[in-house]
Every structure is written in structure tokens, then in C-alpha cells.
Tab-separated table of C-alpha atoms and ligand atoms in Angstrom:
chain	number	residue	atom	x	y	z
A	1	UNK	CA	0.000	0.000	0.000
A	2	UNK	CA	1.602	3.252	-0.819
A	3	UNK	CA	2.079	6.088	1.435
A	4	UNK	CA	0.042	8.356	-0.449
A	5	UNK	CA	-3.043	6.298	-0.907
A	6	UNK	CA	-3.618	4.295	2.392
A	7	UNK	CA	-7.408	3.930	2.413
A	8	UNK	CA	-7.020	1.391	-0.859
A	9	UNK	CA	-6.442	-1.704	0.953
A	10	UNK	CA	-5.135	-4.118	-1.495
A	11	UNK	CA	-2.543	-6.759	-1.135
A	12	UNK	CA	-0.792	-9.353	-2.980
A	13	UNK	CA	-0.157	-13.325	-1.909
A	14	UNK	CA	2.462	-14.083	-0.233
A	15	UNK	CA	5.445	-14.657	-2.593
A	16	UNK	CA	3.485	-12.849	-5.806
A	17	UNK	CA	6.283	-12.525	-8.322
A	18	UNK	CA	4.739	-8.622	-8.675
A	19	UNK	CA	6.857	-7.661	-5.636
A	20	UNK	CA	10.005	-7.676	-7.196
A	21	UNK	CA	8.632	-6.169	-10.288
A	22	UNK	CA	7.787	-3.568	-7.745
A	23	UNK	CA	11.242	-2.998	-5.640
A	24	UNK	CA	12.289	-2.847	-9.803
A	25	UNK	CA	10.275	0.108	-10.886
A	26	UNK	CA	10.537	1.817	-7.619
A	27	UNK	CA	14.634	1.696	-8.677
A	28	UNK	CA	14.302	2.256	-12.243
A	29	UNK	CA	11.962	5.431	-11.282
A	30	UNK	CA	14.639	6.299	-8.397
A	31	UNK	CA	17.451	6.531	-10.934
A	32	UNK	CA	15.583	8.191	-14.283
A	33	UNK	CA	14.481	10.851	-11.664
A	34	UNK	CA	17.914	11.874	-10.502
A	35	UNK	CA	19.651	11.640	-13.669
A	36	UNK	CA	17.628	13.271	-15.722
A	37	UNK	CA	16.719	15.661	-12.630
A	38	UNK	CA	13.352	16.143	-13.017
A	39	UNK	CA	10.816	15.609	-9.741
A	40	UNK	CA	8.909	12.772	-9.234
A	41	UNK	CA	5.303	13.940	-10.090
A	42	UNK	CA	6.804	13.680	-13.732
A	43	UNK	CA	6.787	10.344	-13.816
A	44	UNK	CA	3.660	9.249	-14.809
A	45	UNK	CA	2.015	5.033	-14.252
A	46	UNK	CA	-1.154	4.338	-16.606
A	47	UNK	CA	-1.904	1.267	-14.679
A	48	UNK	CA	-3.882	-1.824	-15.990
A	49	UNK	CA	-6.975	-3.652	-13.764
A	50	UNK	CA	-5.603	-6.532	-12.611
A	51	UNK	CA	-3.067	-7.574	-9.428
A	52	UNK	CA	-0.600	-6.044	-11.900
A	53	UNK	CA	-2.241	-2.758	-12.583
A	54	UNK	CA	-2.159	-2.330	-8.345
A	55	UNK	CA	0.956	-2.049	-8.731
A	56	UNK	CA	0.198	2.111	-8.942
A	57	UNK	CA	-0.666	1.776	-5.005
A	58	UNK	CA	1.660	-0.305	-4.083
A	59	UNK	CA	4.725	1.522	-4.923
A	60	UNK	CA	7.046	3.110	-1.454
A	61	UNK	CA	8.252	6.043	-1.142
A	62	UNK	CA	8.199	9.399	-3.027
A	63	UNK	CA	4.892	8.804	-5.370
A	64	UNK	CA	5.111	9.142	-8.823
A	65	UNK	CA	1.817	10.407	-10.508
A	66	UNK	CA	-0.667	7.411	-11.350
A	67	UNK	CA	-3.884	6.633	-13.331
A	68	UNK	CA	-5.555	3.735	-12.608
A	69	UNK	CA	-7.913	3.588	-15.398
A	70	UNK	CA	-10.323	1.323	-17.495
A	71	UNK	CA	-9.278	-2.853	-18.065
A	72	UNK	CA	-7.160	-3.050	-21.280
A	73	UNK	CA	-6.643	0.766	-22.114
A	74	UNK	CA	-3.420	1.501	-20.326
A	75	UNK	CA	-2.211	1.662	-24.288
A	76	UNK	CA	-4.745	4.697	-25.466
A	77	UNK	CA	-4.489	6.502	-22.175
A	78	UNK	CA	-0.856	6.166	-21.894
A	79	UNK	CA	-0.529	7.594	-25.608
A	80	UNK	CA	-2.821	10.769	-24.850
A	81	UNK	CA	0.162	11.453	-22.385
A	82	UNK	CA	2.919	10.851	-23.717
A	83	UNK	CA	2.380	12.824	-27.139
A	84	UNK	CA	0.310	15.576	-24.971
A	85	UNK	CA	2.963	16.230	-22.617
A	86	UNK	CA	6.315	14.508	-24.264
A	87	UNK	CA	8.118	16.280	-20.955
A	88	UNK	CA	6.730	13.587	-18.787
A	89	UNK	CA	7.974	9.809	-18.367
A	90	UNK	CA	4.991	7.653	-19.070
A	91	UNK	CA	5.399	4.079	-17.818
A	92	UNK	CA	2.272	1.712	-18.011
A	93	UNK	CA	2.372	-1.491	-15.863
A	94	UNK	CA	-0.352	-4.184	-16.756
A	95	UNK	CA	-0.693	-8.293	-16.761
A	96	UNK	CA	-1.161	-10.013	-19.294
A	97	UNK	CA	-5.204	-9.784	-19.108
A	98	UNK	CA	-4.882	-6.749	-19.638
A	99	UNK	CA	-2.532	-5.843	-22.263
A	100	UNK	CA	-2.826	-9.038	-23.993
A	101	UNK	CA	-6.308	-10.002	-23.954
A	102	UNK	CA	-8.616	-6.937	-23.646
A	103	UNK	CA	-6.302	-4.911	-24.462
A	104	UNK	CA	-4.657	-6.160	-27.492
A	105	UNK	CA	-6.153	-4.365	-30.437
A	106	UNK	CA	-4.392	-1.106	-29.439
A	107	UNK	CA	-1.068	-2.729	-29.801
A	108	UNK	CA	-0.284	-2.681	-33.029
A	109	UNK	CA	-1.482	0.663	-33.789
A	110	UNK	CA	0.367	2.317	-31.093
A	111	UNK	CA	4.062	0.451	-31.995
A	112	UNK	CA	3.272	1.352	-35.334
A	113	UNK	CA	3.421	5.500	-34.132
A	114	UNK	CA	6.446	4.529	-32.032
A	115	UNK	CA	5.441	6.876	-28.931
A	116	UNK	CA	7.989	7.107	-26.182
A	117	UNK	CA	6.879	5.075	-23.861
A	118	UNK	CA	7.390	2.309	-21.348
A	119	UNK	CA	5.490	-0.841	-20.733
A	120	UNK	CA	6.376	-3.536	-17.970
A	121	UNK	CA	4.369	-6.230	-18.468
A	122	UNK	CA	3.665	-8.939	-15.899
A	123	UNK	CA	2.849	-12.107	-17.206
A	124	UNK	CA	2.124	-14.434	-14.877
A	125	UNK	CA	-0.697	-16.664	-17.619
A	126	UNK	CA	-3.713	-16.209	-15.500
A	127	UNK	CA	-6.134	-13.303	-14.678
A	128	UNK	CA	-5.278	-13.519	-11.025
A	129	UNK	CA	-7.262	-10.934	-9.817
A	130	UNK	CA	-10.304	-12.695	-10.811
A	131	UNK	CA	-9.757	-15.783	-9.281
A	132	UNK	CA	-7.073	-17.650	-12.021
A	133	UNK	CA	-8.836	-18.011	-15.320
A	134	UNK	CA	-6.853	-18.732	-18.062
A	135	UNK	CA	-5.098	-15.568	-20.214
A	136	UNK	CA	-3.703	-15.551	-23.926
A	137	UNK	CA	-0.988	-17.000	-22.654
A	138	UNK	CA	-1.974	-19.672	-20.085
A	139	UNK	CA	-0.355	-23.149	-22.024
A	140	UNK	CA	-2.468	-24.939	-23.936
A	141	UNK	CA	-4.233	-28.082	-21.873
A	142	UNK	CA	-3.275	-25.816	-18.538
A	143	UNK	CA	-5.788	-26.480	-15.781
A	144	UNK	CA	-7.242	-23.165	-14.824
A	145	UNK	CA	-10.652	-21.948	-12.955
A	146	UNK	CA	-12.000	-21.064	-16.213
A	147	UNK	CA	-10.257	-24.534	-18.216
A	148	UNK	CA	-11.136	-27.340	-15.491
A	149	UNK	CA	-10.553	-30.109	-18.529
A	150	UNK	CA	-7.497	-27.946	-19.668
A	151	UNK	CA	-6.847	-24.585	-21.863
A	152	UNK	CA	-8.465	-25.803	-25.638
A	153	UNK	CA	-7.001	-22.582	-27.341
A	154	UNK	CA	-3.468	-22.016	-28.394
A	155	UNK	CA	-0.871	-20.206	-26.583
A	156	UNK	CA	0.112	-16.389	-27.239
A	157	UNK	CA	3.756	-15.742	-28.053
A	158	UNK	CA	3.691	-12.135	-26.952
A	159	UNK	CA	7.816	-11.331	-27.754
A	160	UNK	CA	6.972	-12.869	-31.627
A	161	UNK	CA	3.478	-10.296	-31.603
A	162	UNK	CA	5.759	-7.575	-30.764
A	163	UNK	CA	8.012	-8.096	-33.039
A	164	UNK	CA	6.052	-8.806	-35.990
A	165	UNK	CA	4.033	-5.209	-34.695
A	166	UNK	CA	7.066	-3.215	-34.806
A	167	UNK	CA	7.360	-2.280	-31.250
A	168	UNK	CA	10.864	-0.746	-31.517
A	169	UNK	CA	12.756	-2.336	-27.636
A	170	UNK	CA	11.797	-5.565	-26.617
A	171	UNK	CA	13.348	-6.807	-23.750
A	172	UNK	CA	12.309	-9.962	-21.951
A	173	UNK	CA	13.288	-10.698	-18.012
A	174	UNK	CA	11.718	-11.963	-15.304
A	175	UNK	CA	10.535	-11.021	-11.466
A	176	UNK	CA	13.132	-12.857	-9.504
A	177	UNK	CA	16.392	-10.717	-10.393
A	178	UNK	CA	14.684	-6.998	-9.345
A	179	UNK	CA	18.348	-5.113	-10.333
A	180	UNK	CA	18.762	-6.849	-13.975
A	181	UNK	CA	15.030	-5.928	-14.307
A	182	UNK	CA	15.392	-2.221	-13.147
A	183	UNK	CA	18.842	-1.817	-15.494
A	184	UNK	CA	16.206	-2.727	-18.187
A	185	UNK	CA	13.588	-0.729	-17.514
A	186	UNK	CA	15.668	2.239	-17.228
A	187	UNK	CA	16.712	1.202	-21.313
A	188	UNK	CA	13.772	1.013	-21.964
A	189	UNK	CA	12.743	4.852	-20.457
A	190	UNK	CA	15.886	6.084	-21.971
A	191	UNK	CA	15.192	4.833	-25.487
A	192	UNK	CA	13.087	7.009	-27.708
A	193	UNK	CA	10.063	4.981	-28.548
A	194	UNK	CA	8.186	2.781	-27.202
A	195	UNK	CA	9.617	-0.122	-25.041
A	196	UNK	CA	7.794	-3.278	-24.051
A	197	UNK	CA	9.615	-5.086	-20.855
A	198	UNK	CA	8.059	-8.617	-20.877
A	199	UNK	CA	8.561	-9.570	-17.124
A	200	UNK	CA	7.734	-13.792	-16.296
A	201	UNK	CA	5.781	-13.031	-12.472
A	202	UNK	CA	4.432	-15.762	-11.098
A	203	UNK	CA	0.740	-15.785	-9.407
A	204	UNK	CA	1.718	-18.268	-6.373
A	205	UNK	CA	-1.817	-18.264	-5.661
A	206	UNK	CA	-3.512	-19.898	-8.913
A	207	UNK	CA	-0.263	-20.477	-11.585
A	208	UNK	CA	2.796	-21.150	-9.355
A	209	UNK	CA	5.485	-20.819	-12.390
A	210	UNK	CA	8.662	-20.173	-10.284
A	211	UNK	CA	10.153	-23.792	-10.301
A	212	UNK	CA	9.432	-24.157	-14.476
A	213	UNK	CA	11.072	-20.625	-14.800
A	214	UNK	CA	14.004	-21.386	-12.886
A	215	UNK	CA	14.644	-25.145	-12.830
A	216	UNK	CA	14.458	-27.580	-9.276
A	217	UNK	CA	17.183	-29.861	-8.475
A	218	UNK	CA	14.885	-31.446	-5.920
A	219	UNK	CA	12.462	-32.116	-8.789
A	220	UNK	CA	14.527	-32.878	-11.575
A	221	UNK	CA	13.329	-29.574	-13.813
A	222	UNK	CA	15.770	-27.597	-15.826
A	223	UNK	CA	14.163	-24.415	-16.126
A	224	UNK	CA	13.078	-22.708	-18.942
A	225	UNK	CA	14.860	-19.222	-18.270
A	226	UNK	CA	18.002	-18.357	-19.809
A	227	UNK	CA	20.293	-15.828	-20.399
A	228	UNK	CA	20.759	-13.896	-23.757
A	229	UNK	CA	23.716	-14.633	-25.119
A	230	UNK	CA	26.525	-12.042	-25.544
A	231	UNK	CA	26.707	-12.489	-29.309
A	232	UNK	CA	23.007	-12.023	-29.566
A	233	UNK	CA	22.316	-8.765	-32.005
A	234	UNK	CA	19.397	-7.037	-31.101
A	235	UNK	CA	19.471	-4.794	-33.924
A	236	UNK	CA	19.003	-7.726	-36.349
A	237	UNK	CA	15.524	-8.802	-37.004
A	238	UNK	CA	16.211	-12.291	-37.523
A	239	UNK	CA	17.971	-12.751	-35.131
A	240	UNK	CA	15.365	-11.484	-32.743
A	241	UNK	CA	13.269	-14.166	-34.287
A	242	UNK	CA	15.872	-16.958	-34.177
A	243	UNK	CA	16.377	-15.942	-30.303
A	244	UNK	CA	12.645	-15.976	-29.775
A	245	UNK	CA	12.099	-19.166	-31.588
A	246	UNK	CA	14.559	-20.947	-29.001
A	247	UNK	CA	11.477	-21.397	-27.025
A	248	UNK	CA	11.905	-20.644	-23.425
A	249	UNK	CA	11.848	-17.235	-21.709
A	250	UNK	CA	14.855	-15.294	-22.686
A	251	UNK	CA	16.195	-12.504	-20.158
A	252	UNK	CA	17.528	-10.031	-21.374
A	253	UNK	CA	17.537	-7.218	-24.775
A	254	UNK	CA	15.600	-8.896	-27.763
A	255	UNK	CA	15.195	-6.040	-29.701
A	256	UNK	CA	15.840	-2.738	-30.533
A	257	UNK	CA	15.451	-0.012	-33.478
A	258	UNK	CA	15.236	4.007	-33.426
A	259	UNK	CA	12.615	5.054	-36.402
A	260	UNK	CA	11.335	8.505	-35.719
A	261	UNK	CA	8.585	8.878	-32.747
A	262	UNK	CA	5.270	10.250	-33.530
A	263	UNK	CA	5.726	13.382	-31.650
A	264	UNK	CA	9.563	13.646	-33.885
A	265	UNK	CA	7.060	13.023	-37.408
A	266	UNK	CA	4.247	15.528	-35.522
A	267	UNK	CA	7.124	18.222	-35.157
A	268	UNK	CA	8.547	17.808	-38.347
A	269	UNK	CA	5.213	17.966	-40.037
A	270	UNK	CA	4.450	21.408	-37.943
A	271	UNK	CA	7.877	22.858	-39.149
A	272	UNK	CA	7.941	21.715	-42.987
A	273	UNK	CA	3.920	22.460	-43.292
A	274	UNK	CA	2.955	23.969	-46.975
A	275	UNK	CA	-0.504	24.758	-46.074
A	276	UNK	CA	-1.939	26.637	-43.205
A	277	UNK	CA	-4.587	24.919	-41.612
A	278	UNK	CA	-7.500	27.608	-43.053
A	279	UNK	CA	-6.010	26.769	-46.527
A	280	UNK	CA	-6.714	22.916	-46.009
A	281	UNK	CA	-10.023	23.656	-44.579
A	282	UNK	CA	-10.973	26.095	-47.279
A	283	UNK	CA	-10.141	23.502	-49.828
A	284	UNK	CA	-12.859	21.293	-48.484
A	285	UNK	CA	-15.890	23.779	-49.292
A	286	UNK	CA	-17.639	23.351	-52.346
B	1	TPP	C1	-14.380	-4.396	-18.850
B	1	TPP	C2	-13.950	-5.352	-17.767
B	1	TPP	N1	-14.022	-6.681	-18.001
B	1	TPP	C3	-13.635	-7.547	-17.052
B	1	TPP	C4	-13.174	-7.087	-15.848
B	1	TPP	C5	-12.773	-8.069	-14.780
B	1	TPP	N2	-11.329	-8.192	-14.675
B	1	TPP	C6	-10.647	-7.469	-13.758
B	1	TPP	S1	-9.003	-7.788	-13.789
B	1	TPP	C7	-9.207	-8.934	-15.017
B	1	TPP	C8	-8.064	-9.731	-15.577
B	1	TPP	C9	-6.746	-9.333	-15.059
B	1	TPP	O1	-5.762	-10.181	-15.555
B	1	TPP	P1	-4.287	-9.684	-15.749
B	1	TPP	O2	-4.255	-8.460	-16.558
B	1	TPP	O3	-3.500	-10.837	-16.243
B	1	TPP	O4	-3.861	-9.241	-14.281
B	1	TPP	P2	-3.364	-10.092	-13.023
B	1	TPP	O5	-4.467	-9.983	-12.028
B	1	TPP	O6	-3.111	-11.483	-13.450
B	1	TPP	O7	-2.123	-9.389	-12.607
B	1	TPP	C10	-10.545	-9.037	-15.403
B	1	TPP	C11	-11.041	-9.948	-16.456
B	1	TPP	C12	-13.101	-5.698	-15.646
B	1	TPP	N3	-12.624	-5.180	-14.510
B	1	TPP	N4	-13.498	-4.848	-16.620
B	2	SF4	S1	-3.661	-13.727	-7.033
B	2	SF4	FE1	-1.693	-14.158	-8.000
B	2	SF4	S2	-1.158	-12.310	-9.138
B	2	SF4	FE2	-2.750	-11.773	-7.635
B	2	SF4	S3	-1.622	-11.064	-5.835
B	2	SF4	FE3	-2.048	-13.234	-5.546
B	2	SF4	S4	-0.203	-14.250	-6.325
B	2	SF4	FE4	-0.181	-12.172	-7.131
B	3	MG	MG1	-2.222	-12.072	-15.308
């Protein structure tokens, strides 16, 4: 519960993997705020609903500004902000419901105006919040709330759908190594576009992934994380798809191009403009 909004009285399980996506963004925001000097209010979380999206009250210290808005429109609201007021660091922090289920249609039109932006996405393949029904990317045969007989549908690749959408940094990590994940998400504020940090954060309550993510000895299970190689090129488009097509849950940079953002095409448009905007209008009459 954050300091600045104690009457909300939400909590996560014990163990959620959303914690140490939290101490993350707390550091990420910590360090863009003091190198770039600006105060904290300018930071700005367009949360998702879900366990995820609470993240917005959960968050210590010296708030950041917040809107908790409407399931599966972090993407819209977030862009109204970041092109209104390009001054202002615009993070949006959602699950998987959200962003990848309700919320998926905006996707591919907002990579495709590369606004700068940052999303941290928690993934843990349930909607936890509702009591563990199965997401877009819950396996296929998983037992879920909403599945008892297992998931019929196939499984969502969301680092290939980004990809093929054009979202210009894709990095992939997951909730149990809070420093790697802040270095990235502090990349991914600092690069001009929009960023999409996939994060793997287990719900221990109804999809306890922790053990497939990073192996058991006890149990015999090799884990499915691994690290990105050195001599991985993220610049390279196929190699971005070779990496991805490993299977498994990569950690670390997948991706990463600098087109022009929408608000560097919107400027550039205002400055080179042949027309004056009665001109255009006065065209239109008859
Ligand atoms: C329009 C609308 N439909 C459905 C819901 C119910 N609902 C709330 S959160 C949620 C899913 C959240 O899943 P996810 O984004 O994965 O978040 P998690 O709780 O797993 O972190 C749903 C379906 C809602 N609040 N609004
Ligand atoms: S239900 Fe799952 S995602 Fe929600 S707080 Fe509990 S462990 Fe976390
Ligand atoms: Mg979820």
C-alpha cells in the first residue's frame, strides 16, 4: 500500500512474483528521476486492472503520478500522455489480461506510431485478480478456474506479436532478479520509442510458475529461463526471431530499433507544413 493512498487496501499473496517487479520500478523510477533531474510527479504510471495494474498503489516512497484507469486501455491513455505532454515519463504497468487479452487491439497501432513510452508487463498466464482463469498466454491443456478439462485454445507468443508489430525495444526478463530488471527498464525509459519489458511473475496463488522458470534440483526440472547470449544482435531482425524461436523465456535485450517517434514526425510535419490549416479547410468547401 503506498504512502500516499492508504485507504485502498489491497494486497498481494504471499510470494506474488509482482513484488520484485515492484522494488524494480521503484529503482528504475529512483534513478531516471535523478539523472535526468526532473521531480517525481513527472513520472507518470497508466496502470492496468488486474493484481498487476495495483501495482500504482503499491509503490514506497516518493509517489510518482498514477492513473488507474479502465481494463485493457493503459495503451490509449498512456498515448494521450505521452504525445500531450512529451516532458513527462509515461510508464504503463499491466498483466497479461490486460494488455494481452482486452487490451490487445491497441497494440499494433500504437508500436506502429512509435510513442515514447514504457510498458512492464507482468505475465504471470492467469487473470489472477479474478480468481485464475486462463489468459492468452496460459499453455495450452493448462488447468485453470475457467479450463477445469485444460486450456483448448493455443498459446500467445507475446515477444513474436511484438516483433512482428514493430514495437521498436523488446526486452524480456523476469521477477526474480529486481536489479537486472530495473537496469532494463531504465533502457527502456531512456530509449526514444516505445519499449515493451516482458517480465515472467508468477501468481503463487492460482499459476505457481517459479520452479518451471528457474529449474528444481529437488524435482529434476531444468528451467526454462536463460540468459541472452553475448553475441546475440538485437538490432538484427532475424535474429530477434531466431532468439525468440529458441522457445523458453529469454532474459535479457531482444530487440531494438530508433525510427522517428510520432511526436519527432508531428514536429517535423508542424515545421515543414505547406498549407496553413485555413487553406486545407478552405479547400474542403464546395
Ligand atoms: C471491462 C472489464 N471486463 C472484465 C473485468 C474483470 N477483470 C478485472 S481484472 C481482469 C483480468 C486481469 O488479468 P491480468 O491483466 O492478467 O492481471 P493479473 O491480475 O493477473 O495481474 C478481469 C477480467 C473488468 N474489470 N473490466
Ligand atoms: S492472485 Fe496471484 S497475481 Fe494476484 S496477488 Fe495473488 S499471487 Fe499475485
Ligand atoms: Mg495475469
Amino acid at each position: 500500500m503506498s504512502d500516499r493512498n492508504s485507504e485502498y487496501d489491497f494486497k498481494w499473496c504471499p510470494g506474488c512474483g509482482d513484488f520484485g517487479v515492484k522494488r524494480a520500478l521503484e529503482q528504475a523510477i529512483g534513478t531516471y528521476t535523478e539523472e535526468f533531474e526532473i521531480p517525481r510527479t513527472s513520472n507518470v504510471i497508466v496502470a492496468g486492472i488486474g493484481c498487476s495494474g495495483n501495482m500504482v498503489h503499491m509503490l514506497d516512497g516518493e509517489q510518482p503520478f498514477g492513473i488507474h484507469g479502465i481494463h485493457g486501455r493503459t495503451l490509449p491513455i498512456a498515448f494521450g500522455v505521452a504525445t500531450s505532454r512529451p516532458d513527462l515519463n509515461t510508464i504503463v504497468v499491466a498483466g497479461d489480461g490486460d494488455f494481452l487479452s482486452i487490451g490487445a487491439e491497441h497494440i499494433p497501432s500504437v508500436a506502429s506510431r512509435n510513442p515514447n513510452m514504457t510498458c512492464i508487463i507482468m505475465d504471470n498466464g492467469v487473470y489472477g485478480l479474478t480468481k485464475g482463469q486462463s489468459s492468452p498466454t496460459s499453455t495450452t491443456g493448462q488447468i485453470t478456474t475457467s479450463t477445469p478439462f485444460g486450456k483448448m485454445e493455443s498459446q500467445m507468443k507475446p515477444l513474436e506479436l511484438y516483433l512482428s508489430y514493430g514495437v521498436s525495444y523488446i526486452a524480456s526478463h523476469y521477477s526474480s532478479k529486481p536489479k537486472i530488471l530495473a537496469e532494463f527498464i531504465v533502457d527502456g525509459m531512456k530509449h526514444p520509442g516505445l519499449s515493451i519489458i516482458h517480465v515472467q511473475s508468477p501468481c503463487t496463488t492460482y499459476n505457481n510458475t517459479y520452479d518451471i522458470l528457474r529449474g528444481s534440483k529437488k524435482d529434476n526440472i531444468p528451467g526454462t529461463a536463460f540468459i541472452v547470449e553475448d553475441d546475440h544482435d538485437p538490432s538484427d531482425y532475424n535474429s530477434a526471431v531466431e532468439l525468440i524461436n529458441k522457445g523458453g523465456v529469454p532474459l535479457g535485450l531482444i530487440y531494438k530499433k530508433e525510427p522517428p517517434t510520432i511526436t519527432d514526425l508531428q514536429n517535423n510535419l508542424i515545421k515543414n507544413k505547406s498549407k496553413e490549416v485555413e487553406d486545407i479547410l478552405s479547400s474542403y468547401s464546395i
